[in-house]
GROMACS .gro file of C-alpha atoms in nm:
model
  114
    1MET     CA    1  11.282   6.864  10.423
    2GLN     CA    2  11.294   6.511  10.552
    3LEU     CA    3  11.031   6.419  10.810
    4LYS     CA    4  11.097   6.185  11.100
    5ARG     CA    5  10.874   5.882  11.134
    6GLY     CA    6  10.529   5.957  11.262
    7LYS     CA    7  10.541   6.332  11.196
    8THR     CA    8  10.305   6.473  10.941
    9ARG     CA    9  10.367   6.781  10.732
   10ALA     CA   10  10.086   6.956  10.922
   11LYS     CA   11  10.259   6.896  11.255
   12VAL     CA   12  10.588   7.030  11.120
   13LEU     CA   13  10.414   7.343  10.990
   14GLU     CA   14  10.228   7.385  11.319
   15LYS     CA   15  10.556   7.370  11.511
   16ALA     CA   16  10.711   7.631  11.281
   17ALA     CA   17  10.410   7.860  11.328
   18THR     CA   18  10.428   7.820  11.705
   19GLY     CA   19  10.792   7.933  11.697
   20ARG     CA   20  10.691   8.247  11.505
   21GLU     CA   21  10.416   8.314  11.760
   22ARG     CA   22  10.672   8.357  12.039
   23GLU     CA   23  10.913   8.585  11.855
   24GLU     CA   24  10.960   8.945  11.961
   25TYR     CA   25  10.891   9.203  11.690
   26VAL     CA   26  11.082   9.530  11.660
   27LEU     CA   27  10.888   9.774  11.443
   28ARG     CA   28  10.953  10.129  11.323
   29LEU     CA   29  10.674  10.339  11.175
   30TYR     CA   30  10.792  10.639  10.972
   31VAL     CA   31  10.534  10.917  10.936
   32THR     CA   32  10.519  11.280  10.818
   33GLY     CA   33  10.394  11.486  11.109
   34LEU     CA   34  10.039  11.448  11.234
   35THR     CA   35   9.867  11.437  10.897
   36PRO     CA   36   9.541  11.241  10.875
   37LYS     CA   37   9.719  10.957  10.691
   38SER     CA   38   9.997  10.945  10.952
   39THR     CA   39   9.748  10.944  11.239
   40LEU     CA   40   9.547  10.668  11.072
   41ALA     CA   41   9.862  10.459  11.022
   42ILE     CA   42   9.969  10.504  11.386
   43ASN     CA   43   9.625  10.401  11.514
   44ASN     CA   44   9.600  10.105  11.276
   45VAL     CA   45   9.947   9.971  11.358
   46ARG     CA   46   9.891  10.001  11.733
   47LYS     CA   47   9.553   9.827  11.707
   48LEU     CA   48   9.684   9.545  11.488
   49CYS     CA   49   9.991   9.494  11.705
   50GLU     CA   50   9.775   9.466  12.017
   51GLN     CA   51   9.546   9.219  11.842
   52HIS     CA   52   9.816   8.999  11.688
   53LEU     CA   53  10.139   9.065  11.879
   54ALA     CA   54  10.021   9.154  12.230
   55GLY     CA   55  10.319   9.169  12.464
   56ARG     CA   56  10.563   9.067  12.189
   57TYR     CA   57  10.642   9.389  12.008
   58GLU     CA   58  10.827   9.717  12.037
   59LEU     CA   59  10.688   9.997  11.821
   60ARG     CA   60  10.868  10.325  11.768
   61VAL     CA   61  10.695  10.601  11.571
   62ILE     CA   62  10.940  10.829  11.390
   63ASP     CA   63  10.837  11.163  11.241
   64ILE     CA   64  11.066  11.222  10.943
   65TYR     CA   65  11.023  11.599  10.979
   66GLN     CA   66  11.180  11.580  11.325
   67GLN     CA   67  11.435  11.307  11.248
   68PRO     CA   68  11.521  11.323  10.877
   69LYS     CA   69  11.856  11.145  10.922
   70LEU     CA   70  11.681  10.831  11.046
   71ALA     CA   71  11.455  10.832  10.742
   72LYS     CA   72  11.750  10.881  10.510
   73GLY     CA   73  11.941  10.599  10.678
   74GLU     CA   74  11.647  10.362  10.626
   75GLN     CA   75  11.597  10.486  10.268
   76ILE     CA   76  11.237  10.589  10.330
   77ILE     CA   77  11.086  10.699   9.998
   78ALA     CA   78  10.720  10.723  10.103
   79THR     CA   79  10.522  10.758  10.422
   80PRO     CA   80  10.375  10.605  10.620
   81THR     CA   81  10.628  10.319  10.608
   82LEU     CA   82  10.641  10.038  10.861
   83ILE     CA   83  10.970   9.852  10.896
   84ARG     CA   84  10.999   9.518  11.069
   85LYS     CA   85  11.356   9.518  11.201
   86LEU     CA   86  11.317   9.189  11.389
   87PRO     CA   87  11.263   8.906  11.337
   88LEU     CA   88  11.478   8.896  11.027
   89PRO     CA   89  11.451   8.934  10.735
   90LEU     CA   90  11.377   9.304  10.739
   91ARG     CA   91  11.039   9.391  10.587
   92LYS     CA   92  10.892   9.723  10.469
   93LEU     CA   93  10.522   9.802  10.430
   94ILE     CA   94  10.402  10.129  10.281
   95GLY     CA   95  10.059  10.277  10.346
   96ASP     CA   96   9.817  10.347  10.628
   97MET     CA   97   9.797   9.978  10.732
   98SER     CA   98   9.418   9.972  10.694
   99ASP     CA   99   9.437   9.641  10.502
  100THR     CA  100   9.466   9.386  10.784
  101GLU     CA  101   9.540   9.096  10.548
  102ARG     CA  102   9.828   9.285  10.385
  103PHE     CA  103   9.965   9.380  10.728
  104LEU     CA  104   9.958   9.021  10.854
  105VAL     CA  105  10.111   8.875  10.537
  106GLY     CA  106  10.370   9.153  10.522
  107LEU     CA  107  10.490   9.077  10.875
  108ASP     CA  108  10.480   8.699  10.815
  109LEU     CA  109  10.203   8.657  11.070
  110LYS     CA  110   9.988   8.487  10.809
  111PRO     CA  111  10.091   8.286  10.501
  112ARG     CA  112  10.043   8.427  10.152
  113HIS     CA  113   9.762   8.280   9.946
  114SER     CA  114   9.892   8.090   9.646
   0.00000   0.00000   0.00000
């Protein structure tokens, strides 16, 4: 990446991060009924979305017992699974989303540690 005169790498990265901060997120959470793990995942995702994506997300919770065709179409192999449909690229996270760091990195809301 070639930088224009006067722009530092930090400013370029800050601008890129600001663009990500305005994007709308389309999320799908696949669960298996109202099991304790499913309920925990639903609560965790809602809480984290409100904290980090307030007003910029659409979350749909899908029970694979009630809508198995949707789960098959998304190739869900474990639950709970959170899919980030937008912004691209598509991302999948498996688990109850209790690890905030993993959630943020998985949705590209925070950079990975090297």
